[in-house]
Coordinates of C-alpha atoms in Angstrom, one line a residue:
M699 CA -98.9 177.5 -65.5
R700 CA -96.1 179.8 -66.9
S701 CA -97.0 183.5 -66.7
S702 CA -96.8 185.6 -69.9
H703 CA -94.1 188.3 -70.1
P704 CA -95.5 191.9 -69.8
R705 CA -94.5 192.5 -73.4
S706 CA -97.2 190.1 -74.6
A707 CA -99.9 192.4 -73.2
A708 CA -98.2 195.4 -74.8
V709 CA -98.1 193.7 -78.2
A710 CA -101.7 192.6 -77.9
A711 CA -102.7 196.2 -77.2
L712 CA -100.6 197.5 -80.1
V713 CA -102.2 194.9 -82.4
A714 CA -105.7 195.8 -81.4
T715 CA -105.0 199.5 -82.1
A716 CA -103.3 198.9 -85.4
L717 CA -106.0 196.5 -86.6
A718 CA -108.4 199.4 -86.7
T719 CA -106.8 200.5 -89.9
G720 CA -106.2 197.0 -91.3
L721 CA -102.5 197.5 -91.4
L722 CA -99.8 197.2 -88.7
A723 CA -97.3 199.9 -89.3
G724 CA -95.3 202.6 -87.6
T725 CA -98.5 204.8 -87.2
A726 CA -102.1 204.1 -87.2
D727 CA -105.0 206.5 -88.0
A728 CA -108.2 205.9 -86.1
A729 CA -111.6 207.2 -87.3
E730 CA -111.4 210.1 -84.8
G731 CA -108.0 211.7 -85.6
A732 CA -104.5 210.4 -85.5
V733 CA -103.6 207.7 -82.9
S734 CA -99.9 207.4 -82.2
A735 CA -98.5 203.9 -82.1
D736 CA -94.9 202.6 -81.7
P737 CA -93.4 201.1 -84.9
I738 CA -93.8 197.4 -85.3
R739 CA -90.4 195.8 -84.7
I740 CA -89.2 192.3 -85.4
H741 CA -89.3 191.3 -81.7
D742 CA -93.0 192.3 -81.7
I743 CA -93.6 190.0 -84.5
Q744 CA -91.6 187.2 -83.0
G745 CA -93.3 187.5 -79.6
T746 CA -92.5 185.3 -76.6
T747 CA -93.9 182.0 -77.9
R748 CA -93.1 179.9 -80.9
T749 CA -95.8 181.4 -83.0
S750 CA -96.2 185.1 -83.7
P751 CA -98.9 187.1 -82.1
L752 CA -99.3 188.8 -85.5
N753 CA -99.6 185.5 -87.4
G754 CA -101.7 186.2 -90.5
K755 CA -101.6 190.0 -90.2
P756 CA -100.2 192.5 -92.5
V757 CA -97.2 194.6 -91.3
A758 CA -95.6 197.7 -92.9
D759 CA -92.1 199.2 -92.8
V760 CA -90.5 196.6 -90.5
Q761 CA -86.9 197.7 -90.3
G762 CA -83.7 195.6 -90.1
I763 CA -80.3 194.9 -91.4
V764 CA -79.9 192.1 -93.9
T765 CA -77.7 189.4 -92.4
G766 CA -78.1 186.6 -94.9
V767 CA -79.4 186.0 -98.4
R768 CA -80.5 182.6 -99.7
T769 CA -80.7 182.3 -103.5
Y770 CA -81.6 178.6 -103.7
G771 CA -84.2 176.4 -102.0
S772 CA -86.5 178.5 -99.9
R773 CA -85.5 181.8 -101.3
G774 CA -85.4 184.9 -99.2
F775 CA -83.3 186.7 -96.8
W776 CA -82.9 187.3 -93.1
I777 CA -83.1 190.8 -91.4
Q778 CA -82.3 191.7 -87.8
D779 CA -83.1 194.7 -85.7
P780 CA -79.9 196.1 -84.2
D781 CA -81.8 197.7 -81.5
A782 CA -82.7 194.8 -79.3
D783 CA -85.3 194.9 -76.5
D784 CA -84.5 193.6 -73.0
D785 CA -86.5 190.4 -73.3
P786 CA -84.3 187.3 -73.9
A787 CA -87.4 185.4 -75.2
T788 CA -88.0 187.6 -78.2
S789 CA -85.9 187.1 -81.2
E790 CA -84.6 190.1 -83.1
G791 CA -84.3 188.3 -86.5
I792 CA -86.8 187.1 -89.0
F793 CA -86.8 185.4 -92.4
V794 CA -88.4 187.3 -95.4
F795 CA -89.6 184.8 -98.0
T796 CA -89.4 186.1 -101.5
S797 CA -89.9 182.9 -103.5
S798 CA -87.8 184.4 -106.3
A799 CA -84.1 185.4 -106.0
P800 CA -83.9 188.3 -103.5
T801 CA -82.5 191.6 -104.8
V802 CA -81.0 192.7 -101.5
A803 CA -77.5 192.3 -100.1
V804 CA -75.9 191.5 -96.7
G805 CA -75.5 194.8 -95.0
D806 CA -78.5 196.6 -96.5
A807 CA -80.8 198.5 -94.2
V808 CA -84.3 197.7 -95.4
K809 CA -88.0 198.3 -94.7
V810 CA -90.2 195.4 -95.3
S811 CA -93.9 195.2 -95.7
G812 CA -95.8 192.0 -96.1
T813 CA -97.8 189.4 -94.2
V814 CA -96.7 187.6 -91.1
G815 CA -96.9 183.8 -91.3
E816 CA -95.8 180.6 -89.7
Y817 CA -94.2 178.4 -92.2
V818 CA -93.9 174.6 -91.2
P819 CA -91.0 172.9 -92.9
G820 CA -92.3 169.5 -94.1
G821 CA -95.8 170.4 -93.7
V822 CA -98.3 170.7 -90.9
N823 CA -98.5 166.9 -90.3
S824 CA -94.7 166.6 -90.0
G825 CA -94.7 167.6 -86.4
N826 CA -92.0 170.2 -87.1
Q827 CA -91.9 173.6 -85.4
S828 CA -92.8 176.6 -87.6
V829 CA -90.6 179.4 -88.8
T830 CA -92.0 182.9 -88.3
Q831 CA -91.6 184.8 -91.5
I832 CA -92.8 187.7 -93.6
A833 CA -94.2 186.7 -96.9
K834 CA -95.3 188.5 -100.1
P835 CA -92.9 191.3 -99.2
T836 CA -92.4 194.7 -100.5
V837 CA -88.8 195.7 -99.8
T838 CA -87.2 199.2 -99.7
V839 CA -83.5 199.5 -99.4
V840 CA -82.7 202.5 -97.2
S841 CA -78.9 202.2 -97.2
S842 CA -76.1 199.7 -97.9
G843 CA -72.8 198.6 -96.4
N844 CA -74.0 198.7 -92.9
A845 CA -72.3 196.8 -90.1
L846 CA -74.2 193.7 -89.1
P847 CA -75.7 193.2 -85.6
A848 CA -73.2 191.5 -83.4
A849 CA -73.5 187.7 -83.6
V850 CA -74.8 185.9 -80.5
A851 CA -72.3 183.4 -79.3
V852 CA -73.8 179.9 -79.0
N853 CA -71.6 177.8 -76.8
E854 CA -71.5 175.4 -73.8
Y855 CA -72.2 178.2 -71.4
S856 CA -75.2 179.6 -73.2
V857 CA -77.0 176.4 -74.2
P858 CA -79.1 175.0 -71.3
A859 CA -78.6 171.4 -70.1
A860 CA -82.4 170.6 -70.2
Y861 CA -83.7 169.9 -73.7
A862 CA -87.3 170.9 -73.9
P863 CA -90.4 171.8 -71.8
T864 CA -93.0 169.1 -71.6
G865 CA -96.0 170.1 -73.6
D866 CA -99.5 170.4 -72.3
P867 CA -101.1 166.9 -72.4
A868 CA -104.5 168.4 -73.1
A869 CA -103.0 169.9 -76.3
A870 CA -101.3 166.7 -77.5
N871 CA -98.1 167.8 -75.7
N872 CA -97.8 170.8 -78.0
I873 CA -95.3 173.4 -76.8
N874 CA -96.4 176.2 -79.2
G875 CA -98.3 178.2 -76.6
L876 CA -95.7 178.0 -73.8
T877 CA -93.8 181.2 -73.1
L878 CA -90.2 180.5 -74.0
E879 CA -87.6 180.0 -71.2
P880 CA -84.3 180.4 -73.0
S881 CA -82.3 180.1 -69.8
R882 CA -83.9 176.8 -68.9
Y883 CA -84.5 174.7 -72.1
A884 CA -82.3 174.2 -75.2
L885 CA -85.1 174.3 -77.7
D886 CA -86.5 177.5 -76.1
Y887 CA -83.0 179.0 -76.4
Y888 CA -82.6 178.2 -80.0
E889 CA -86.1 179.4 -80.7
S890 CA -85.4 182.7 -78.9
L891 CA -82.6 183.1 -81.6
E892 CA -84.6 182.1 -84.6
G893 CA -83.6 184.2 -87.6
M894 CA -80.8 186.0 -85.7
N895 CA -77.1 186.3 -86.5
V896 CA -75.4 183.7 -84.4
K897 CA -71.9 182.2 -84.2
I898 CA -70.1 179.2 -82.8
G899 CA -66.4 178.8 -82.2
T900 CA -64.2 175.7 -82.7
S901 CA -66.6 172.7 -82.3
R902 CA -66.4 168.9 -82.7
V903 CA -68.1 167.3 -85.8
V904 CA -70.6 164.7 -84.6
G905 CA -72.3 164.0 -88.0
A906 CA -70.2 163.7 -91.1
T907 CA -70.8 165.7 -94.2
D908 CA -73.8 164.3 -96.1
P909 CA -74.7 164.3 -99.8
Y910 CA -76.9 167.4 -99.1
S911 CA -73.8 169.5 -98.0
E912 CA -74.7 169.5 -94.3
M913 CA -72.8 168.4 -91.2
W914 CA -73.6 168.4 -87.5
V915 CA -71.4 169.8 -84.7
T916 CA -71.7 170.1 -81.0
V917 CA -70.8 173.1 -79.0
K918 CA -70.7 171.0 -75.9
G919 CA -67.5 169.0 -76.3
W920 CA -68.1 166.9 -73.2
E921 CA -71.6 165.9 -73.8
N922 CA -72.3 162.1 -74.0
T923 CA -69.1 161.6 -75.9
A924 CA -68.8 158.4 -77.9
K925 CA -65.4 156.6 -77.9
R926 CA -64.6 157.8 -81.4
G927 CA -65.7 161.3 -81.1
G928 CA -69.5 161.3 -81.6
T929 CA -72.3 162.1 -79.3
L930 CA -74.3 159.2 -77.9
Y931 CA -78.0 158.9 -77.9
G932 CA -78.3 156.5 -75.0
S933 CA -81.8 157.1 -73.8
Y934 CA -84.9 159.1 -74.6
E935 CA -83.7 161.7 -72.2
S936 CA -80.2 162.2 -73.6
Q937 CA -81.0 164.3 -76.7
N938 CA -77.6 166.1 -76.6
T939 CA -78.5 169.8 -76.4
G940 CA -75.3 171.1 -78.0
R941 CA -76.0 169.7 -81.5
L942 CA -76.4 172.1 -84.4
Q943 CA -76.8 171.4 -88.1
I944 CA -74.5 173.4 -90.3
Q945 CA -75.3 174.5 -93.8
Q946 CA -74.0 177.4 -95.8
L947 CA -75.6 180.4 -97.6
A948 CA -73.6 180.0 -100.8
P949 CA -74.7 177.3 -103.3
V950 CA -72.2 174.5 -103.4
A951 CA -71.6 175.2 -107.1
Q952 CA -70.1 178.5 -106.0
Q953 CA -68.3 177.4 -102.8
P954 CA -67.7 173.7 -102.2
F955 CA -68.9 172.5 -98.8
P956 CA -66.1 171.0 -96.6
V957 CA -65.9 167.3 -96.2
A958 CA -65.8 166.3 -92.5
N959 CA -66.0 163.0 -90.5
V960 CA -67.1 162.4 -87.0
G961 CA -64.4 163.6 -84.6
D962 CA -63.0 166.3 -87.0
K963 CA -63.0 169.9 -85.8
L964 CA -64.8 172.8 -87.4
T965 CA -62.3 175.4 -86.4
G966 CA -62.4 179.1 -86.2
T967 CA -65.7 181.1 -86.2
T968 CA -68.8 179.9 -88.1
E969 CA -71.4 182.6 -88.3
G970 CA -74.7 183.2 -89.9
P971 CA -78.5 183.3 -89.4
L972 CA -80.1 180.6 -87.3
D973 CA -82.9 178.8 -89.3
F974 CA -85.1 175.8 -88.7
N975 CA -84.7 173.0 -91.2
Q976 CA -87.1 170.3 -92.1
F977 CA -84.4 167.6 -91.8
G978 CA -82.9 168.3 -88.4
G979 CA -84.4 171.4 -86.8
Y980 CA -82.2 174.4 -85.8
T981 CA -79.6 175.0 -88.4
L982 CA -76.8 177.6 -88.6
V983 CA -76.8 178.7 -92.2
A984 CA -73.2 179.9 -92.5
R985 CA -72.3 183.2 -94.0
T986 CA -68.8 182.6 -92.8
L987 CA -67.8 179.0 -92.4
G988 CA -64.9 177.7 -90.3
T989 CA -62.2 175.4 -91.5
V990 CA -62.3 171.6 -91.0
K991 CA -59.4 170.1 -89.2
A992 CA -59.3 166.5 -90.0
G993 CA -58.9 164.0 -87.2
T994 CA -57.4 160.6 -87.2
L995 CA -60.5 158.4 -87.4
A996 CA -60.2 155.2 -89.4
P997 CA -62.5 152.3 -90.2
E998 CA -62.3 149.5 -87.6
K999 CA -61.4 145.9 -88.2
T1000 CA -62.8 143.2 -86.0
K1001 CA -60.8 140.4 -84.6
P1002 CA -60.8 137.2 -86.6
Q1003 CA -62.7 134.3 -85.1
A1004 CA -60.7 131.4 -83.7
A1005 CA -60.9 127.9 -85.2
N1006 CA -63.5 126.9 -82.6
E1007 CA -65.5 130.1 -82.6
L1008 CA -68.5 130.7 -84.8
A1009 CA -68.6 134.3 -86.1
V1010 CA -72.1 135.6 -86.9
A1011 CA -72.6 139.0 -88.5
T1012 CA -75.4 141.3 -89.8
Y1013 CA -75.0 144.1 -92.4
N1014 CA -77.5 146.4 -94.0
V1015 CA -75.9 147.0 -97.4
E1016 CA -78.4 149.8 -98.4
N1017 CA -80.5 148.8 -101.4
L1018 CA -77.8 146.8 -103.2
D1019 CA -78.7 145.8 -106.7
P1020 CA -76.9 144.9 -109.9
T1021 CA -77.3 148.4 -111.3
D1022 CA -75.1 149.8 -108.6
P1023 CA -71.6 150.7 -109.6
Q1024 CA -69.1 147.9 -109.4
T1025 CA -67.2 150.0 -106.9
K1026 CA -70.0 149.6 -104.4
F1027 CA -69.9 145.8 -104.7
D1028 CA -66.1 145.9 -104.4
N1029 CA -66.1 148.2 -101.3
L1030 CA -68.8 146.1 -99.6
A1031 CA -66.9 143.0 -100.4
K1032 CA -63.6 144.3 -99.2
A1033 CA -65.4 145.3 -95.9
V1034 CA -66.7 141.8 -95.4
V1035 CA -63.2 140.3 -95.9
E1036 CA -61.0 142.9 -94.3
N1037 CA -63.2 144.7 -91.6
L1038 CA -65.5 141.8 -90.7
A1039 CA -62.8 139.1 -91.0
S1040 CA -65.0 136.9 -93.3
P1041 CA -67.7 135.9 -90.8
D1042 CA -69.0 132.3 -91.0
I1043 CA -72.6 133.4 -91.2
L1044 CA -73.5 136.9 -92.6
A1045 CA -77.1 138.1 -92.6
L1046 CA -77.7 140.8 -95.1
E1047 CA -80.5 143.4 -95.2
E1048 CA -81.6 145.4 -98.2
I1049 CA -80.6 143.0 -101.0
Q1050 CA -82.7 144.2 -103.8
D1051 CA -84.0 142.2 -106.8
D1052 CA -82.2 141.9 -110.1
N1053 CA -83.1 145.3 -111.5
G1054 CA -83.3 147.3 -108.4
A1055 CA -86.0 149.9 -108.1
K1056 CA -87.3 149.3 -111.6
N1057 CA -91.0 148.4 -110.8
D1058 CA -91.7 145.7 -113.4
G1059 CA -92.6 142.7 -111.3
T1060 CA -89.0 141.3 -111.0
V1061 CA -88.5 139.6 -107.6
S1062 CA -85.4 137.3 -108.1
A1063 CA -82.2 138.5 -106.5
E1064 CA -79.9 135.8 -108.1
Q1065 CA -77.9 138.4 -110.1
T1066 CA -77.4 140.7 -107.1
L1067 CA -76.2 137.8 -105.0
T1068 CA -74.0 136.3 -107.7
K1069 CA -72.3 139.6 -108.2
F1070 CA -71.8 140.3 -104.5
T1071 CA -70.4 136.8 -103.6
A1072 CA -68.1 137.0 -106.6
A1073 CA -66.8 140.3 -105.4
I1074 CA -66.2 138.8 -102.0
A1075 CA -64.2 135.9 -103.5
A1076 CA -62.3 138.4 -105.6
A1077 CA -61.3 140.3 -102.5
G1078 CA -59.9 137.2 -101.0
G1079 CA -62.9 136.0 -99.0
P1080 CA -64.6 132.6 -98.9
A1081 CA -66.8 131.2 -101.6
Y1082 CA -70.0 132.1 -99.8
Q1083 CA -73.2 130.3 -100.5
W1084 CA -76.6 131.9 -99.9
R1085 CA -80.0 131.1 -98.7
S1086 CA -83.1 133.3 -98.8
V1087 CA -86.9 133.4 -99.4
T1088 CA -88.0 135.4 -102.5
P1089 CA -90.7 137.9 -101.4
E1090 CA -93.9 138.7 -103.2
N1091 CA -93.7 141.7 -105.5
N1092 CA -94.0 145.0 -103.6
K1093 CA -95.2 143.3 -100.4
D1094 CA -92.2 143.9 -98.1
G1095 CA -91.9 147.7 -98.1
G1096 CA -88.7 149.6 -98.9
E1097 CA -88.1 151.3 -102.3
P1098 CA -91.0 150.6 -104.6
G1099 CA -89.9 147.9 -107.2
G1100 CA -86.8 147.0 -105.2
N1101 CA -88.2 144.1 -103.3
I1102 CA -85.6 144.2 -100.5
R1103 CA -85.1 141.0 -98.5
Q1104 CA -82.8 139.4 -95.9
V1105 CA -80.3 136.8 -97.2
F1106 CA -78.0 134.5 -95.3
L1107 CA -74.5 134.1 -96.7
F1108 CA -72.5 131.3 -95.1
N1109 CA -69.0 129.8 -95.6
P1110 CA -69.5 126.2 -96.5
A1111 CA -65.9 125.4 -95.4
R1112 CA -66.7 126.3 -91.9
V1113 CA -70.5 125.9 -91.4
S1114 CA -73.2 123.9 -93.0
F1115 CA -76.8 124.9 -93.8
T1116 CA -79.5 122.4 -92.8
E1117 CA -82.0 122.4 -95.7
R1118 CA -85.5 121.5 -94.5
A1119 CA -88.3 121.9 -97.2
P1120 CA -87.4 125.5 -98.0
G1121 CA -90.4 127.8 -97.4
D1122 CA -91.9 130.4 -99.7
A1123 CA -93.0 133.9 -99.2
V1124 CA -96.3 133.0 -97.7
T1125 CA -95.6 129.8 -95.8
A1126 CA -94.6 130.0 -92.2
T1127 CA -91.8 128.0 -90.7
G1128 CA -92.5 126.3 -87.4
V1129 CA -90.7 124.5 -84.7
T1130 CA -90.6 120.8 -84.2
T1131 CA -88.2 118.3 -82.4
E1132 CA -85.8 115.9 -84.0
K1133 CA -84.0 113.4 -81.8
G1134 CA -85.1 115.5 -78.8
K1135 CA -83.7 118.7 -80.1
A1136 CA -85.4 121.8 -81.7
A1137 CA -85.7 122.0 -85.4
L1138 CA -87.3 124.1 -88.1
T1139 CA -90.1 122.8 -90.3
H1140 CA -88.8 125.0 -93.1
S1141 CA -85.2 126.1 -93.5
P1142 CA -84.9 128.7 -94.9
G1143 CA -88.3 129.9 -93.9
R1144 CA -90.3 132.9 -92.9
I1145 CA -91.7 133.6 -89.4
D1146 CA -95.4 134.1 -89.3
P1147 CA -95.6 136.0 -92.7
A1148 CA -99.4 136.2 -92.6
N1149 CA -99.2 138.2 -89.3
P1150 CA -100.5 141.8 -89.9
A1151 CA -97.3 143.0 -88.1
W1152 CA -95.4 142.3 -91.3
A1153 CA -97.7 144.0 -93.7
D1154 CA -95.6 146.1 -96.2
S1155 CA -92.6 145.1 -94.1
R1156 CA -89.8 142.5 -94.4
K1157 CA -90.6 139.2 -92.9
P1158 CA -88.0 137.5 -90.6
L1159 CA -85.9 134.8 -92.3
A1160 CA -85.0 131.8 -90.1
G1161 CA -82.3 129.3 -90.8
E1162 CA -80.8 126.3 -89.3
F1163 CA -77.0 126.0 -89.3
V1164 CA -74.5 123.4 -88.0
F1165 CA -71.0 124.4 -86.7
K1166 CA -68.8 121.6 -85.4
G1167 CA -71.7 119.3 -84.9
K1168 CA -73.7 121.9 -83.0
T1169 CA -77.0 123.4 -84.3
V1170 CA -77.4 127.2 -84.3
F1171 CA -80.6 129.0 -85.3
V1172 CA -80.3 132.4 -86.9
I1173 CA -83.2 134.8 -87.5
A1174 CA -82.4 137.6 -89.9
N1175 CA -84.6 140.6 -89.3
H1176 CA -85.3 144.0 -90.9
F1177 CA -88.0 145.7 -88.8
S1178 CA -90.2 148.6 -90.0
S1179 CA -88.4 151.9 -90.3
K1180 CA -88.9 155.0 -88.1
G1181 CA -90.5 156.8 -91.1
G1182 CA -93.3 159.0 -89.7
D1183 CA -91.8 159.5 -86.3
E1184 CA -91.4 163.2 -85.3
G1185 CA -87.9 164.6 -84.8
L1186 CA -86.4 165.6 -81.5
T1187 CA -87.1 169.2 -82.2
S1188 CA -90.8 168.5 -82.7
V1189 CA -93.5 170.9 -81.6
H1190 CA -94.7 168.0 -79.5
Q1191 CA -92.6 167.2 -76.5
P1192 CA -92.0 164.4 -76.0
P1193 CA -92.0 163.7 -79.8
V1194 CA -94.6 161.3 -81.2
R1195 CA -92.9 158.0 -82.2
S1196 CA -95.8 156.4 -84.1
S1197 CA -93.7 153.8 -85.8
E1198 CA -93.0 152.0 -82.5
A1199 CA -96.4 150.4 -82.4
K1200 CA -95.7 148.2 -85.5
R1201 CA -92.2 147.3 -84.3
A1202 CA -93.6 146.3 -81.0
L1203 CA -95.9 143.7 -82.7
Q1204 CA -93.0 142.5 -84.9
A1205 CA -90.8 142.0 -81.8
Q1206 CA -93.5 140.1 -80.1
A1207 CA -93.8 137.8 -83.1
V1208 CA -90.0 137.0 -83.1
N1209 CA -90.0 136.7 -79.4
G1210 CA -92.8 134.2 -79.5
F1211 CA -91.0 132.1 -82.1
V1212 CA -87.8 132.1 -80.1
K1213 CA -89.7 130.9 -77.1
Q1214 CA -91.0 128.0 -79.2
L1215 CA -87.5 127.0 -80.0
L1216 CA -86.6 127.3 -76.3
A1217 CA -89.6 125.2 -75.3
A1218 CA -88.3 122.5 -77.5
D1219 CA -84.7 122.9 -76.3
K1220 CA -84.0 125.3 -73.5
N1221 CA -80.4 125.3 -74.3
A1222 CA -80.8 126.0 -78.0
S1223 CA -78.4 128.5 -79.5
V1224 CA -80.6 131.1 -81.2
L1225 CA -79.4 134.5 -82.6
A1226 CA -81.9 137.2 -83.7
V1227 CA -79.9 139.5 -85.9
G1228 CA -80.5 142.5 -88.2
D1229 CA -81.6 146.0 -88.7
I1230 CA -84.1 146.3 -85.8
N1231 CA -84.6 150.0 -86.5
D1232 CA -84.7 150.8 -82.9
F1233 CA -82.6 151.4 -79.8
E1234 CA -81.2 148.9 -77.4
F1235 CA -83.3 150.6 -74.6
S1236 CA -86.5 150.9 -76.6
G1237 CA -89.7 149.2 -76.1
T1238 CA -89.0 147.1 -79.3
A1239 CA -85.8 145.7 -77.6
Q1240 CA -87.8 145.1 -74.4
A1241 CA -90.4 143.1 -76.4
L1242 CA -87.7 141.0 -78.1
E1243 CA -86.1 140.3 -74.7
D1244 CA -89.4 139.5 -73.0
G1245 CA -89.2 136.5 -70.6
G1246 CA -85.5 136.2 -71.0
A1247 CA -85.8 134.6 -74.3
L1248 CA -83.3 137.0 -75.9
Y1249 CA -80.7 139.6 -74.8
S1250 CA -79.4 142.5 -76.9
A1251 CA -75.7 141.7 -77.0
I1252 CA -74.6 145.2 -77.9
K1253 CA -75.4 146.0 -74.2
S1254 CA -72.3 144.0 -73.3
L1255 CA -70.2 146.8 -74.7
P1256 CA -69.2 149.9 -72.7
K1257 CA -71.8 152.6 -73.3
A1258 CA -69.3 154.8 -75.2
E1259 CA -69.2 152.0 -77.9
R1260 CA -72.9 151.3 -78.3
Y1261 CA -73.9 152.7 -81.7
S1262 CA -74.4 151.5 -85.3
Y1263 CA -75.8 154.6 -87.0
V1264 CA -75.4 158.3 -86.8
Y1265 CA -78.6 160.4 -87.3
Q1266 CA -78.6 164.2 -86.9
G1267 CA -75.4 164.2 -84.9
N1268 CA -76.6 161.4 -82.5
A1269 CA -74.7 158.1 -82.5
Q1270 CA -77.3 155.4 -81.8
V1271 CA -78.2 151.8 -82.1
L1272 CA -80.4 150.5 -84.9
D1273 CA -78.7 147.2 -85.8
Q1274 CA -78.5 144.5 -83.1
I1275 CA -77.6 140.9 -82.4
L1276 CA -79.7 139.3 -79.7
V1277 CA -78.8 136.0 -78.1
S1278 CA -80.7 133.2 -76.3
P1279 CA -79.5 132.1 -72.9
G1280 CA -77.7 129.1 -74.6
V1281 CA -75.3 131.5 -76.3
K1282 CA -72.6 132.1 -73.7
N1283 CA -69.2 133.6 -73.4
Y1284 CA -69.5 135.6 -76.6
A1285 CA -67.5 138.6 -77.9
Y1286 CA -69.4 141.4 -79.5
D1287 CA -68.2 144.1 -81.9
S1288 CA -70.0 147.0 -83.5
V1289 CA -67.6 147.5 -86.4
H1290 CA -67.6 151.2 -87.2
I1291 CA -66.8 151.5 -90.9
N1292 CA -69.6 153.7 -92.4
A1293 CA -71.8 155.7 -90.1
E1294 CA -69.1 158.1 -88.9
F1295 CA -67.7 158.8 -92.4
S1296 CA -68.7 161.1 -95.2
A1297 CA -67.7 158.5 -97.7
Q1298 CA -70.0 155.5 -97.0
N1299 CA -70.7 152.2 -98.6
S1300 CA -73.9 151.9 -96.5
D1301 CA -75.3 154.2 -93.8
H1302 CA -75.2 151.4 -91.3
D1303 CA -72.2 149.8 -89.4
P1304 CA -72.2 146.0 -89.4
Q1305 CA -72.3 144.0 -86.2
V1306 CA -70.3 140.8 -85.3
L1307 CA -70.6 138.2 -82.6
R1308 CA -68.2 135.4 -81.9
F1309 CA -68.9 132.5 -79.6
R1310 CA -68.3 128.8 -79.0
P1311 CA -71.5 126.7 -79.4

């Protein structure tokens, strides 16, 4: 057990005394004459754990200097006590929630009365930590133009190497009640600065500017560095403690947010209050924002396949439908031709129906695919043909009405598709033998679509191809998303990853089907490709690989190159190509053209594998 700091007992005694009057203030009058009490200070409210010892209690005349004012979103302002205590676990800053536009200015010395609360961004079921705040405030400005409390420097020397304490199993691994150890754990360190004025120096950008005017940087330039400048998420233990989300106080309409790509530098000093954000956790809300110094990062181009090599690729094209601008079709097509070198077989994920998210029962994607393949041809690519299975309306998850599905594109000048009684949305393809070799009963066909593992999720699409007389089986996948999982900054440590259970069942289904193919022909060339929505080291990947049926080929790359997606400043694997033992001597490429860039045609990077069947 961790012992409580002596201040906790002192605060408890103070609260007990002050509660006699029903108000926590600078002084308290008991029934028998005046009882002197120390003023309530911000560090008394913050306490030494993640939740305030005064949660739900009224406080009066809490003093501080205004360090930041937010006039949009969650409106309010931050104040900080310039007279800090000697306990590193207690923050000296706090957010004052006003709901309407605040009437104070940075540099004002104020007294605030109101109610202490713990606000959970995203709601109590999100798993997010709470933000200690004062709500329903009455604010008195004492003076203006005051110097701000000196900003705390957040850097590689101050942020601990360990990420978070392990929560109490008896309390669902909840870390709320643990006394903060800011010199030992990164999450405790950031929590001890909640609401305070902090600053960072020149830092590397590890998450590109997004549509919400946010970026991610790391204050630890050496931490799990990816080949192209990001920070790798290579295991459940490598959360990258130096990551911080950067926003700005000024609305974008008044001050445009800088555009940055992974590997750029945010130079100079960035300074402002440290907040906790629903989408990313600890966030420096910049009052003063540094300058972006652009790097030299450019989209990659894969090596073209040789005449006797089969190139198989997978690409999540992010809800592509005919209502998207022509520029999206053109940019995606250009990437297929120039960056992916026109692969022979291309499995697409997130092809929507012919009117996108309009929820009117439309399920056909003929217009979507006609428009996309025409754009590829116009970009100088092959005249791709396509094969798919049309889903049932609103049965495969994704955007309601969009009816996303996987689709095979193939270049008929290089590879042929073996048509075998095409299956429908509810008919399972099976494995049979033909002339002593494995074959599908339906091609294209769906794998076990009635399995509960695929409820409200995309069913795997299996197809049989022939390249230079050799049969190749390709399974296009789009497993269930990570929606519902808790973030790395969760109040539960380790975070709850509830979505894994369904993906485990999906992986078992695909693995079992591959084993059927290998039972019919142990040397069969099988590739399971797509947006697996999970890491190469995850239980999902292990279930896919079970018994040696498949191997995640991205693991053939050096660790610094293993990623297809960037989320909250972590470069990670979601898209994979897994191969059966019969697929030998292959070359793998995660083609980085989207995830590291602010300007994206999709949020995923495509994957390409070349081999000789």
